[in-house]
Amino acid sequence: MLRLAFRTLRLRKGGFIGTFIAVFFGALIVASCGGLMETGIRGNAEPQRLAAAPIVVTGGQTFALPKADPASLDADDKRKFEDARLPERVRLDDGLVSRLRSVPGVSNVVGEVSFPVAAGGKPALGHAWDSAALTPYTLADGVAPAAGEVVVESTSGFKPGDRIDVAAHGEIEGFRVSGVAGAPRSITQAAMFFSAADAARLSGYPGKADVIGVFTDPGADTEAVRAKVAEVATGANVLSGIDRGVAEFPEADSSGTNLIVIAAVSGGLSVMVAMFVVASTLSLSTQQRSRELALMRAIGTTPRQLRRMVLGEALAVGLLATALAAVLGPLLGEWLFGQLVENGVVPGVLQFYQGWLPAVVGAGAAMLAVFIAAFFAGRRAGKIRPTEALAEAAVTRRWLTPTRVVFAALCFGGGTALAIVTVAVMTGPIAASTAGPAVILWALGVAMITPGVAKVMTAILQWPMRLFGGISGHLAVLNTRAGIVRAAGAVTPIMLAVGIATANIYLQTTQQELANQAFTEDVRADAVIAAAAGGLSPDLVQRIQAVPGVAGASEYVTSSVFLEEPYDSSDEGRPAIGLTASGAAATTDTKVTQGDLKALTGMTVALPEVFAKDFGRGVGDKLSLRLGDGTPVDVKVVAVTSQRPGFESLLLPAGLLAPHTTAGLAQQMLVRATPDVDPAALTERLREATAGEPVSVGDRDALVAAHAKDQAVGAWVNYLLVGMIIAYTVISVANTLVMATVRRRREFGLQRLTGSTRAQVLRMAGYEGGLVALLGIVLGTVVAAGSIVPFCLVATDSLLPMGSPLIYLSIIGLAAALALVATLVPAWLATRGQAVDAATSGSD
């Protein structure tokens, strides 16, 4: 039977091509997502500034978070703890440098500090000259820097003896260029080198090192030395090889984690869509051969032989498709990665890598879909008794099986459960975490019963079709009802495309709009002062508050903190905002229900109302926090605030939060004008007051636009990956409709011989395509509503999502146009030539 299967492929070019396309694109998308996941898992970033040091030591960026209330845990039982990632850089004590020098096999140890600077309007990173050996940079001219001096790169345009103004740590300071240095390799970020004392002062962290470079003795085993260094540097990360790049570019590690999530979600969604698309295509292909299979049963072919033949054909096509997808998958994956880099989602230093595993996973997922679909298609054909085979071949009637009923019930039950959880448990935008997966369950459930639902809907729509379509519409309805299983094969991918696209895009636009609304409602500032390099000077707030027309000014710092007492199970921490007490009430619209934000000084915190209720804390109570760099602090609750659900943040003094961020200083300052001062006039006064300072001044619109831009980056990721999946379903829609229409050449010929003109046949085909599109659009809309409505009820107190109606109109317009084109073009080709030739021909 396998030999027969390979031979029949030559005579079934239509079904062969249709199945090949469905399998190929499914495997291609899964393989490309696998490449993104592998890139994220590896998190490879080639070291640049630290390239000469074979071993690099960095602060430990995780801490042990208990999975349950610590009072019920044994601290020695590590199984009851999990690693929580700290969002800010953890720095090392300089004392570790001297201790590492005594490790056997170590020849030299160099501490490294990096801090943002700017000179001549060009950004760079400042370092101590001692750390130039980590690259290594060598002097091309001049001498090493002393106090008040700086070494610049040879490409900077400066020469020894020049005087330059350097912006660093919120101040501008003049330095003399003592030398010019060059590196043996390309460096992404320009560098400036200061004396050790100046570098410690400008970094804002004297006595600390960002990383420590360790050099080994000639001939020493690097890995053996690394193990000894790790014994001394307890609690720190000791890296060698390609892993050193993470020490230099910590954003590569966090971006890699995000890339894993993106690839996992999109890849999983692709696998589920591919399963149904491939199954739909193979089912349609098998149905179109029902007469042939029925005749084979009638002449004595056993069910087992028939199953083997159908399975063999499908696997042969699948192997060819997955082999090609395995070759082209890395190309698509690299293109997707390039788009993510270009749009700022992942850093350019992260290296794309796709080995053999993603190709195998993509091929395996596609072949699994082929096997399952072919197994059920062959099983269906093999179960027909010979005496019923020819009658069954004429019109396919039976489609509902116990498997479909059970699977549909499970999917609808799961979708209903997620909807209930979304409405009853979730709050704010986080409701999307349960509402999003619901669309897949609803779509899968509807796909199981599409023939029955389509039959009911066709019966409902038959009167409008007959009213507006006349005899052509009447024939279209009759054809659709007679071949309802065939029609369902085209309705299902349209339903998937419309449902997934509508749900995911409107969930994203709603979340984006809610975030922008929350930001604009909470921030009352009329102007914003942003740091150009390093951060804002700590004394700038007092100077700005003295400017005429300023009602209030507050530093604005963002980070995340972890609650240790009382116990909080969140392994991602809680959002935290740092504010200046004297200007917090004037620049933010946070409603205080207890206490006063003016008391937000020293070791204090303002707690959101929902947190106060959940943790049983109020004004005067104590909290134990772990700040973004892992520093534990005890703070006193001085206020309880009412904040928008889903956007709650702990409010801390900026002076407490900022030093424990990677930057070390506030990056923004919010300024509010007095009622008698125009915001534009205030902005101009602020520009005059900060002239010569390393800052920029913008109005409220600039502040809102910057926030919206950050939100748009996350939205763009969703649009790209959802768009890729939708493109696959679009291809599958066209594939299915073309297959179904081309096979009707004989039917069209007989219809023309009975008196219909070619135009009437094409008109009838157009109405059929329109009916199929309408069925898919309606079902897709219902599927999307099952996800969108519960989310919107929670997040917006409305049944409708936020976002332009043009999005939905574009989606359904594309679906309708695609269905009509994919039906009419092959119908036009099938009706060319003489009707008698078409009527007497076989099907391809």
Coordinates of N, CA, C and O in Angstrom, one line a residue, residues 343-345 508 511-512 515-516 519 556 558 668 702-717:
N343 N 13.2 47.4 16.2 CA 12.2 48.1 16.9 C 12.4 48.2 18.4 O 11.5 48.6 19.2
G344 N 13.6 47.9 18.9 CA 14.0 48.1 20.2 C 13.5 47.1 21.2 O 13.5 47.4 22.4
V345 N 13.0 46.0 20.8 CA 12.4 45.0 21.7 C 13.6 44.2 22.3 O 13.5 43.9 23.5
Q508 N -4.8 43.9 23.1 CA -3.6 44.7 23.1 C -3.9 46.2 23.1 O -3.4 47.0 23.9
Q511 N -5.4 47.2 26.5 CA -4.4 47.3 27.5 C -3.5 48.6 27.4 O -3.2 49.3 28.3
Q512 N -3.2 48.8 26.1 CA -2.4 50.0 25.8 C -3.1 51.3 26.2 O -2.5 52.2 26.8
A515 N -3.3 51.7 30.0 CA -2.0 52.1 30.5 C -1.8 53.6 30.3 O -1.3 54.4 31.2
N516 N -2.1 54.1 29.1 CA -1.9 55.5 28.8 C -2.9 56.4 29.6 O -2.5 57.4 30.1
F519 N -1.7 56.6 33.2 CA -0.5 57.4 33.3 C -0.9 58.9 33.2 O -0.5 59.7 34.1
Y556 N 11.0 61.7 39.8 CA 10.1 60.6 39.4 C 11.0 59.4 39.0 O 11.8 59.4 38.0
T558 N 11.3 55.1 38.8 CA 10.5 53.8 38.7 C 11.4 52.6 38.9 O 12.6 52.6 38.5
Q668 N 14.0 61.6 35.7 CA 13.0 62.6 35.3 C 12.5 63.4 36.5 O 12.6 62.9 37.7
A702 N 5.1 65.9 25.6 CA 6.3 65.1 25.4 C 6.3 64.0 26.4 O 6.8 62.9 26.1
L703 N 5.9 64.3 27.6 CA 5.9 63.2 28.7 C 4.9 62.1 28.3 O 5.3 60.9 28.4
V704 N 3.7 62.5 27.9 CA 2.7 61.5 27.5 C 3.2 60.7 26.3 O 3.0 59.5 26.2
A705 N 3.8 61.4 25.3 CA 4.2 60.7 24.1 C 5.3 59.7 24.4 O 5.4 58.6 23.8
A706 N 6.2 60.1 25.3 CA 7.3 59.1 25.7 C 6.7 57.9 26.3 O 7.2 56.8 26.0
H707 N 5.7 58.0 27.2 CA 5.1 56.9 27.8 C 4.4 56.0 26.8 O 4.5 54.8 26.8
A708 N 3.7 56.7 25.8 CA 2.9 55.9 24.8 C 3.9 55.2 23.9 O 3.6 54.1 23.4
K709 N 5.1 55.7 23.7 CA 6.1 55.1 22.8 C 6.6 53.8 23.5 O 6.7 52.8 22.8
D710 N 6.8 53.9 24.8 CA 7.2 52.6 25.5 C 6.1 51.6 25.4 O 6.4 50.4 25.3
Q711 N 4.9 52.0 25.6 CA 3.8 51.0 25.5 C 3.7 50.4 24.1 O 3.4 49.3 23.9
A712 N 4.0 51.2 23.1 CA 3.9 50.8 21.7 C 4.9 49.7 21.3 O 4.6 48.9 20.4
V713 N 6.0 49.7 22.0 CA 7.0 48.6 21.8 C 6.5 47.3 22.1 O 6.6 46.3 21.3
G714 N 5.8 47.1 23.2 CA 5.2 45.8 23.6 C 4.1 45.5 22.7 O 3.9 44.3 22.3
A715 N 3.3 46.5 22.2 CA 2.2 46.2 21.3 C 2.7 45.8 20.0 O 2.1 44.9 19.3
W716 N 3.8 46.3 19.5 CA 4.4 46.0 18.2 C 4.8 44.5 18.2 O 4.6 43.8 17.2
V717 N 5.3 44.0 19.3 CA 5.7 42.6 19.4 C 4.5 41.7 19.2 O 4.5 40.7 18.4

